[in-house]
Amino acid sequence: MRKTALITGATSGIGLELAKVFARHGYDLVLVARDEGRLATVASAVETESSVSVKTIARDLSRVSSAQEIFGLTLSLGIQIDVLVNNAGAGLNGCFTEHRLEDELAVIQLNIASVAALCHLFGKEMVKRGSGRILNVSSTAAFQPGPLMSNY
C-alpha cells in the first residue's frame, strides 16, 4: 500500500520542492494551500511527472477552523496521512503597533496554532496506529530576533 504525505504551503518554495521529492519517492500527496488555482496547477504538474495520486485542499491556515477542516476532509475521503509536513508560514514586516491586530493574530494562527492543531489531530491518529511521521519546517529567522519582525 502506497503511503501518503500531506504538505501545507505546497504551491511554492520549500513546500513545492518537498511535494516533488515525496512524489519521486512514491508517496501519494495531499497538497494544502490557500490558492485553489495554483494548487490545481501544482497537482497537475506533479501527477504528470510521477505516477502518484495528488489531492488538493484549498484552506487558509490563518483561519482558526482550517486545521480541523483539513483533518475532517482527509477522514471523510478515507485518506490515511503517513507523513505530515507543516511548511506553510508567513511573517509581517514593520512596526507591530502599526499593523492591524487581526493581521498579527492571523500570523500567530498560521505559524503556531494551526501547526499545533495539525500535529495534534494527525499525530493522535499516528500514535493510535503505531506509525507516522511529522516534519515541521521552520526558518532560522524564527530563532533569532530581527528588526521589525517582532511577531515572527
mmCIF file with all atom_site columns, C-alpha atoms in Angstrom:
data_model
loop_
_atom_site.group_PDB
_atom_site.id
_atom_site.type_symbol
_atom_site.label_atom_id
_atom_site.label_alt_id
_atom_site.label_comp_id
_atom_site.label_asym_id
_atom_site.label_entity_id
_atom_site.label_seq_id
_atom_site.pdbx_PDB_ins_code
_atom_site.Cartn_x
_atom_site.Cartn_y
_atom_site.Cartn_z
_atom_site.occupancy
_atom_site.B_iso_or_equiv
_atom_site.pdbx_formal_charge
_atom_site.auth_seq_id
_atom_site.auth_comp_id
_atom_site.auth_asym_id
_atom_site.auth_atom_id
_atom_site.pdbx_PDB_model_num
ATOM 1   C CA . MET A 1 1   ? 0.000   0.000  0.000   1.00 0.00 ? 1   MET A CA 1
ATOM 2   C CA . ARG A 1 2   ? 1.350   3.399  -1.018  1.00 0.00 ? 2   ARG A CA 1
ATOM 3   C CA . LYS A 1 3   ? 1.929   5.968  1.736   1.00 0.00 ? 3   LYS A CA 1
ATOM 4   C CA . THR A 1 4   ? 0.513   9.488  1.701   1.00 0.00 ? 4   THR A CA 1
ATOM 5   C CA . ALA A 1 5   ? 2.156   12.778 2.670   1.00 0.00 ? 5   ALA A CA 1
ATOM 6   C CA . LEU A 1 6   ? 0.164   15.912 3.470   1.00 0.00 ? 6   LEU A CA 1
ATOM 7   C CA . ILE A 1 7   ? 2.132   19.098 2.780   1.00 0.00 ? 7   ILE A CA 1
ATOM 8   C CA . THR A 1 8   ? 0.995   22.607 3.721   1.00 0.00 ? 8   THR A CA 1
ATOM 9   C CA . GLY A 1 9   ? 2.245   25.624 1.813   1.00 0.00 ? 9   GLY A CA 1
ATOM 10  C CA . ALA A 1 10  ? 2.670   23.339 -1.177  1.00 0.00 ? 10  ALA A CA 1
ATOM 11  C CA . THR A 1 11  ? 2.331   25.767 -4.094  1.00 0.00 ? 11  THR A CA 1
ATOM 12  C CA . SER A 1 12  ? 5.781   27.361 -3.949  1.00 0.00 ? 12  SER A CA 1
ATOM 13  C CA . GLY A 1 13  ? 9.226   27.291 -2.406  1.00 0.00 ? 13  GLY A CA 1
ATOM 14  C CA . ILE A 1 14  ? 10.140  24.535 0.025   1.00 0.00 ? 14  ILE A CA 1
ATOM 15  C CA . GLY A 1 15  ? 6.610   23.086 0.075   1.00 0.00 ? 15  GLY A CA 1
ATOM 16  C CA . LEU A 1 16  ? 6.552   22.659 -3.702  1.00 0.00 ? 16  LEU A CA 1
ATOM 17  C CA . GLU A 1 17  ? 10.012  21.080 -3.710  1.00 0.00 ? 17  GLU A CA 1
ATOM 18  C CA . LEU A 1 18  ? 9.050   18.711 -0.885  1.00 0.00 ? 18  LEU A CA 1
ATOM 19  C CA . ALA A 1 19  ? 5.970   17.674 -2.872  1.00 0.00 ? 19  ALA A CA 1
ATOM 20  C CA . LYS A 1 20  ? 8.200   16.778 -5.811  1.00 0.00 ? 20  LYS A CA 1
ATOM 21  C CA . VAL A 1 21  ? 10.604  14.835 -3.569  1.00 0.00 ? 21  VAL A CA 1
ATOM 22  C CA . PHE A 1 22  ? 7.830   12.843 -1.883  1.00 0.00 ? 22  PHE A CA 1
ATOM 23  C CA . ALA A 1 23  ? 6.284   12.095 -5.310  1.00 0.00 ? 23  ALA A CA 1
ATOM 24  C CA . ARG A 1 24  ? 9.648   10.870 -6.641  1.00 0.00 ? 24  ARG A CA 1
ATOM 25  C CA . HIS A 1 25  ? 9.787   8.516  -3.650  1.00 0.00 ? 25  HIS A CA 1
ATOM 26  C CA . GLY A 1 26  ? 6.338   7.118  -4.482  1.00 0.00 ? 26  GLY A CA 1
ATOM 27  C CA . TYR A 1 27  ? 4.170   8.924  -1.929  1.00 0.00 ? 27  TYR A CA 1
ATOM 28  C CA . ASP A 1 28  ? 0.638   9.917  -2.816  1.00 0.00 ? 28  ASP A CA 1
ATOM 29  C CA . LEU A 1 29  ? 0.063   13.546 -1.868  1.00 0.00 ? 29  LEU A CA 1
ATOM 30  C CA . VAL A 1 30  ? -2.454  15.806 -0.212  1.00 0.00 ? 30  VAL A CA 1
ATOM 31  C CA . LEU A 1 31  ? -1.386  19.346 -1.008  1.00 0.00 ? 31  LEU A CA 1
ATOM 32  C CA . VAL A 1 32  ? -2.692  22.251 1.049   1.00 0.00 ? 32  VAL A CA 1
ATOM 33  C CA . ALA A 1 33  ? -2.502  25.978 0.281   1.00 0.00 ? 33  ALA A CA 1
ATOM 34  C CA . ARG A 1 34  ? -4.807  28.982 0.034   1.00 0.00 ? 34  ARG A CA 1
ATOM 35  C CA . ASP A 1 35  ? -4.905  29.395 -3.742  1.00 0.00 ? 35  ASP A CA 1
ATOM 36  C CA . GLU A 1 36  ? -7.085  26.735 -5.395  1.00 0.00 ? 36  GLU A CA 1
ATOM 37  C CA . GLY A 1 37  ? -5.877  27.631 -8.888  1.00 0.00 ? 37  GLY A CA 1
ATOM 38  C CA . ARG A 1 38  ? -2.199  27.312 -8.005  1.00 0.00 ? 38  ARG A CA 1
ATOM 39  C CA . LEU A 1 39  ? -2.933  24.055 -6.162  1.00 0.00 ? 39  LEU A CA 1
ATOM 40  C CA . ALA A 1 40  ? -4.555  22.626 -9.288  1.00 0.00 ? 40  ALA A CA 1
ATOM 41  C CA . THR A 1 41  ? -1.562  23.665 -11.407 1.00 0.00 ? 41  THR A CA 1
ATOM 42  C CA . VAL A 1 42  ? 0.928   22.097 -8.985  1.00 0.00 ? 42  VAL A CA 1
ATOM 43  C CA . ALA A 1 43  ? -1.147  18.919 -8.636  1.00 0.00 ? 43  ALA A CA 1
ATOM 44  C CA . SER A 1 44  ? -1.365  18.521 -12.406 1.00 0.00 ? 44  SER A CA 1
ATOM 45  C CA . ALA A 1 45  ? 2.386   19.049 -12.846 1.00 0.00 ? 45  ALA A CA 1
ATOM 46  C CA . VAL A 1 46  ? 3.297   16.580 -10.091 1.00 0.00 ? 46  VAL A CA 1
ATOM 47  C CA . GLU A 1 47  ? 0.879   13.943 -11.413 1.00 0.00 ? 47  GLU A CA 1
ATOM 48  C CA . THR A 1 48  ? 2.302   14.383 -14.922 1.00 0.00 ? 48  THR A CA 1
ATOM 49  C CA . GLU A 1 49  ? 5.889   13.958 -13.691 1.00 0.00 ? 49  GLU A CA 1
ATOM 50  C CA . SER A 1 50  ? 5.152   10.943 -11.464 1.00 0.00 ? 50  SER A CA 1
ATOM 51  C CA . SER A 1 51  ? 2.730   8.088  -11.029 1.00 0.00 ? 51  SER A CA 1
ATOM 52  C CA . VAL A 1 52  ? 1.253   9.237  -7.728  1.00 0.00 ? 52  VAL A CA 1
ATOM 53  C CA . SER A 1 53  ? -2.217  10.413 -6.783  1.00 0.00 ? 53  SER A CA 1
ATOM 54  C CA . VAL A 1 54  ? -2.465  14.065 -5.780  1.00 0.00 ? 54  VAL A CA 1
ATOM 55  C CA . LYS A 1 55  ? -5.426  15.517 -3.893  1.00 0.00 ? 55  LYS A CA 1
ATOM 56  C CA . THR A 1 56  ? -5.702  19.208 -3.045  1.00 0.00 ? 56  THR A CA 1
ATOM 57  C CA . ILE A 1 57  ? -7.307  21.071 -0.185  1.00 0.00 ? 57  ILE A CA 1
ATOM 58  C CA . ALA A 1 58  ? -7.619  24.844 -0.521  1.00 0.00 ? 58  ALA A CA 1
ATOM 59  C CA . ARG A 1 59  ? -7.578  26.263 3.005   1.00 0.00 ? 59  ARG A CA 1
ATOM 60  C CA . ASP A 1 60  ? -6.110  29.330 4.666   1.00 0.00 ? 60  ASP A CA 1
ATOM 61  C CA . LEU A 1 61  ? -4.338  28.140 7.815   1.00 0.00 ? 61  LEU A CA 1
ATOM 62  C CA . SER A 1 62  ? -4.518  31.636 9.288   1.00 0.00 ? 62  SER A CA 1
ATOM 63  C CA . ARG A 1 63  ? -8.204  30.832 9.887   1.00 0.00 ? 63  ARG A CA 1
ATOM 64  C CA . VAL A 1 64  ? -8.952  29.081 13.197  1.00 0.00 ? 64  VAL A CA 1
ATOM 65  C CA . SER A 1 65  ? -11.171 26.373 11.672  1.00 0.00 ? 65  SER A CA 1
ATOM 66  C CA . SER A 1 66  ? -8.841  25.323 8.849   1.00 0.00 ? 66  SER A CA 1
ATOM 67  C CA . ALA A 1 67  ? -6.793  22.629 10.632  1.00 0.00 ? 67  ALA A CA 1
ATOM 68  C CA . GLN A 1 68  ? -9.939  20.825 11.776  1.00 0.00 ? 68  GLN A CA 1
ATOM 69  C CA . GLU A 1 69  ? -11.453 21.150 8.297   1.00 0.00 ? 69  GLU A CA 1
ATOM 70  C CA . ILE A 1 70  ? -8.336  19.648 6.678   1.00 0.00 ? 70  ILE A CA 1
ATOM 71  C CA . PHE A 1 71  ? -8.321  16.775 9.146   1.00 0.00 ? 71  PHE A CA 1
ATOM 72  C CA . GLY A 1 72  ? -12.042 16.169 8.642   1.00 0.00 ? 72  GLY A CA 1
ATOM 73  C CA . LEU A 1 73  ? -11.698 16.153 4.857   1.00 0.00 ? 73  LEU A CA 1
ATOM 74  C CA . THR A 1 74  ? -8.917  13.561 4.913   1.00 0.00 ? 74  THR A CA 1
ATOM 75  C CA . LEU A 1 75  ? -11.018 11.366 7.205   1.00 0.00 ? 75  LEU A CA 1
ATOM 76  C CA . SER A 1 76  ? -14.136 11.715 5.040   1.00 0.00 ? 76  SER A CA 1
ATOM 77  C CA . LEU A 1 77  ? -12.102 10.818 1.932   1.00 0.00 ? 77  LEU A CA 1
ATOM 78  C CA . GLY A 1 78  ? -10.610 7.803  3.721   1.00 0.00 ? 78  GLY A CA 1
ATOM 79  C CA . ILE A 1 79  ? -7.058  9.100  3.314   1.00 0.00 ? 79  ILE A CA 1
ATOM 80  C CA . GLN A 1 80  ? -4.537  7.965  5.922   1.00 0.00 ? 80  GLN A CA 1
ATOM 81  C CA . ILE A 1 81  ? -1.785  10.542 6.375   1.00 0.00 ? 81  ILE A CA 1
ATOM 82  C CA . ASP A 1 82  ? 1.552   8.812  6.941   1.00 0.00 ? 82  ASP A CA 1
ATOM 83  C CA . VAL A 1 83  ? 3.684   11.952 6.825   1.00 0.00 ? 83  VAL A CA 1
ATOM 84  C CA . LEU A 1 84  ? 2.511   15.419 7.871   1.00 0.00 ? 84  LEU A CA 1
ATOM 85  C CA . VAL A 1 85  ? 4.675   18.290 6.631   1.00 0.00 ? 85  VAL A CA 1
ATOM 86  C CA . ASN A 1 86  ? 3.833   21.619 8.272   1.00 0.00 ? 86  ASN A CA 1
ATOM 87  C CA . ASN A 1 87  ? 5.509   24.030 5.889   1.00 0.00 ? 87  ASN A CA 1
ATOM 88  C CA . ALA A 1 88  ? 3.080   26.959 5.485   1.00 0.00 ? 88  ALA A CA 1
ATOM 89  C CA . GLY A 1 89  ? 4.196   30.106 7.236   1.00 0.00 ? 89  GLY A CA 1
ATOM 90  C CA . ALA A 1 90  ? 4.443   33.857 6.917   1.00 0.00 ? 90  ALA A CA 1
ATOM 91  C CA . GLY A 1 91  ? 5.554   36.961 8.736   1.00 0.00 ? 91  GLY A CA 1
ATOM 92  C CA . LEU A 1 92  ? 4.804   40.646 8.774   1.00 0.00 ? 92  LEU A CA 1
ATOM 93  C CA . ASN A 1 93  ? 7.476   43.267 8.436   1.00 0.00 ? 93  ASN A CA 1
ATOM 94  C CA . GLY A 1 94  ? 7.128   46.634 10.132  1.00 0.00 ? 94  GLY A CA 1
ATOM 95  C CA . CYS A 1 95  ? 6.122   48.174 13.410  1.00 0.00 ? 95  CYS A CA 1
ATOM 96  C CA . PHE A 1 96  ? 3.915   45.800 15.419  1.00 0.00 ? 96  PHE A CA 1
ATOM 97  C CA . THR A 1 97  ? 1.624   48.547 16.703  1.00 0.00 ? 97  THR A CA 1
ATOM 98  C CA . GLU A 1 98  ? 1.056   49.905 13.210  1.00 0.00 ? 98  GLU A CA 1
ATOM 99  C CA . HIS A 1 99  ? -0.268  46.614 11.835  1.00 0.00 ? 99  HIS A CA 1
ATOM 100 C CA . ARG A 1 100 ? -3.892  45.654 12.223  1.00 0.00 ? 100 ARG A CA 1
ATOM 101 C CA . LEU A 1 101 ? -4.340  43.378 15.243  1.00 0.00 ? 101 LEU A CA 1
ATOM 102 C CA . GLU A 1 102 ? -6.249  40.892 13.032  1.00 0.00 ? 102 GLU A CA 1
ATOM 103 C CA . ASP A 1 103 ? -3.195  40.549 10.773  1.00 0.00 ? 103 ASP A CA 1
ATOM 104 C CA . GLU A 1 104 ? -0.837  39.932 13.702  1.00 0.00 ? 104 GLU A CA 1
ATOM 105 C CA . LEU A 1 105 ? -3.212  37.326 15.154  1.00 0.00 ? 105 LEU A CA 1
ATOM 106 C CA . ALA A 1 106 ? -3.508  35.650 11.729  1.00 0.00 ? 106 ALA A CA 1
ATOM 107 C CA . VAL A 1 107 ? 0.291   35.213 11.662  1.00 0.00 ? 107 VAL A CA 1
ATOM 108 C CA . ILE A 1 108 ? 0.185   33.584 15.100  1.00 0.00 ? 108 ILE A CA 1
ATOM 109 C CA . GLN A 1 109 ? -2.657  31.322 13.969  1.00 0.00 ? 109 GLN A CA 1
ATOM 110 C CA . LEU A 1 110 ? -0.764  30.293 10.828  1.00 0.00 ? 110 LEU A CA 1
ATOM 111 C CA . ASN A 1 111 ? 2.701   29.853 12.320  1.00 0.00 ? 111 ASN A CA 1
ATOM 112 C CA . ILE A 1 112 ? 1.817   28.418 15.727  1.00 0.00 ? 112 ILE A CA 1
ATOM 113 C CA . ALA A 1 113 ? -1.792  27.452 16.430  1.00 0.00 ? 113 ALA A CA 1
ATOM 114 C CA . SER A 1 114 ? -2.506  25.690 13.123  1.00 0.00 ? 114 SER A CA 1
ATOM 115 C CA . VAL A 1 115 ? 0.796   23.812 13.322  1.00 0.00 ? 115 VAL A CA 1
ATOM 116 C CA . ALA A 1 116 ? -0.060  22.639 16.839  1.00 0.00 ? 116 ALA A CA 1
ATOM 117 C CA . ALA A 1 117 ? -3.599  21.683 15.793  1.00 0.00 ? 117 ALA A CA 1
ATOM 118 C CA . LEU A 1 118 ? -2.447  19.680 12.765  1.00 0.00 ? 118 LEU A CA 1
ATOM 119 C CA . CYS A 1 119 ? 0.224   17.924 14.844  1.00 0.00 ? 119 CYS A CA 1
ATOM 120 C CA . HIS A 1 120 ? -2.347  17.054 17.490  1.00 0.00 ? 120 HIS A CA 1
ATOM 121 C CA . LEU A 1 121 ? -5.062  15.869 15.116  1.00 0.00 ? 121 LEU A CA 1
ATOM 122 C CA . PHE A 1 122 ? -2.877  13.813 12.769  1.00 0.00 ? 122 PHE A CA 1
ATOM 123 C CA . GLY A 1 123 ? -0.402  12.853 15.499  1.00 0.00 ? 123 GLY A CA 1
ATOM 124 C CA . LYS A 1 124 ? -3.160  11.274 17.562  1.00 0.00 ? 124 LYS A CA 1
ATOM 125 C CA . GLU A 1 125 ? -4.080  9.042  14.599  1.00 0.00 ? 125 GLU A CA 1
ATOM 126 C CA . MET A 1 126 ? -0.428  8.171  14.022  1.00 0.00 ? 126 MET A CA 1
ATOM 127 C CA . VAL A 1 127 ? 0.050   7.170  17.653  1.00 0.00 ? 127 VAL A CA 1
ATOM 128 C CA . LYS A 1 128 ? -3.140  5.083  17.521  1.00 0.00 ? 128 LYS A CA 1
ATOM 129 C CA . ARG A 1 129 ? -1.892  3.037  14.570  1.00 0.00 ? 129 ARG A CA 1
ATOM 130 C CA . GLY A 1 130 ? 1.748   2.991  15.745  1.00 0.00 ? 130 GLY A CA 1
ATOM 131 C CA . SER A 1 131 ? 3.230   4.676  12.663  1.00 0.00 ? 131 SER A CA 1
ATOM 132 C CA . GLY A 1 132 ? 3.643   8.060  11.041  1.00 0.00 ? 132 GLY A CA 1
ATOM 133 C CA . ARG A 1 133 ? 5.987   10.992 10.824  1.00 0.00 ? 133 ARG A CA 1
ATOM 134 C CA . ILE A 1 134 ? 5.698   14.763 11.285  1.00 0.00 ? 134 ILE A CA 1
ATOM 135 C CA . LEU A 1 135 ? 8.082   17.321 9.800   1.00 0.00 ? 135 LEU A CA 1
ATOM 136 C CA . ASN A 1 136 ? 7.722   20.919 10.979  1.00 0.00 ? 136 ASN A CA 1
ATOM 137 C CA . VAL A 1 137 ? 9.594   23.252 8.635   1.00 0.00 ? 137 VAL A CA 1
ATOM 138 C CA . SER A 1 138 ? 10.882  26.466 10.133  1.00 0.00 ? 138 SER A CA 1
ATOM 139 C CA . SER A 1 139 ? 13.045  29.415 9.233   1.00 0.00 ? 139 SER A CA 1
ATOM 140 C CA . THR A 1 140 ? 16.262  30.286 11.040  1.00 0.00 ? 140 THR A CA 1
ATOM 141 C CA . ALA A 1 141 ? 14.696  33.735 11.435  1.00 0.00 ? 141 ALA A CA 1
ATOM 142 C CA . ALA A 1 142 ? 12.228  32.166 13.858  1.00 0.00 ? 142 ALA A CA 1
ATOM 143 C CA . PHE A 1 143 ? 15.078  31.532 16.305  1.00 0.00 ? 143 PHE A CA 1
ATOM 144 C CA . GLN A 1 144 ? 16.676  34.968 16.412  1.00 0.00 ? 144 GLN A CA 1
ATOM 145 C CA . PRO A 1 145 ? 15.143  38.403 16.776  1.00 0.00 ? 145 PRO A CA 1
ATOM 146 C CA . GLY A 1 146 ? 15.074  40.643 13.751  1.00 0.00 ? 146 GLY A CA 1
ATOM 147 C CA . PRO A 1 147 ? 14.190  44.304 13.450  1.00 0.00 ? 147 PRO A CA 1
ATOM 148 C CA . LEU A 1 148 ? 10.535  44.984 12.650  1.00 0.00 ? 148 LEU A CA 1
ATOM 149 C CA . MET A 1 149 ? 9.634   41.271 12.843  1.00 0.00 ? 149 MET A CA 1
ATOM 150 C CA . SER A 1 150 ? 8.547   41.042 16.497  1.00 0.00 ? 150 SER A CA 1
ATOM 151 C CA . ASN A 1 151 ? 5.683   38.615 15.961  1.00 0.00 ? 151 ASN A CA 1
ATOM 152 C CA . TYR A 1 152 ? 7.617   36.257 13.719  1.00 0.00 ? 152 TYR A CA 1
#
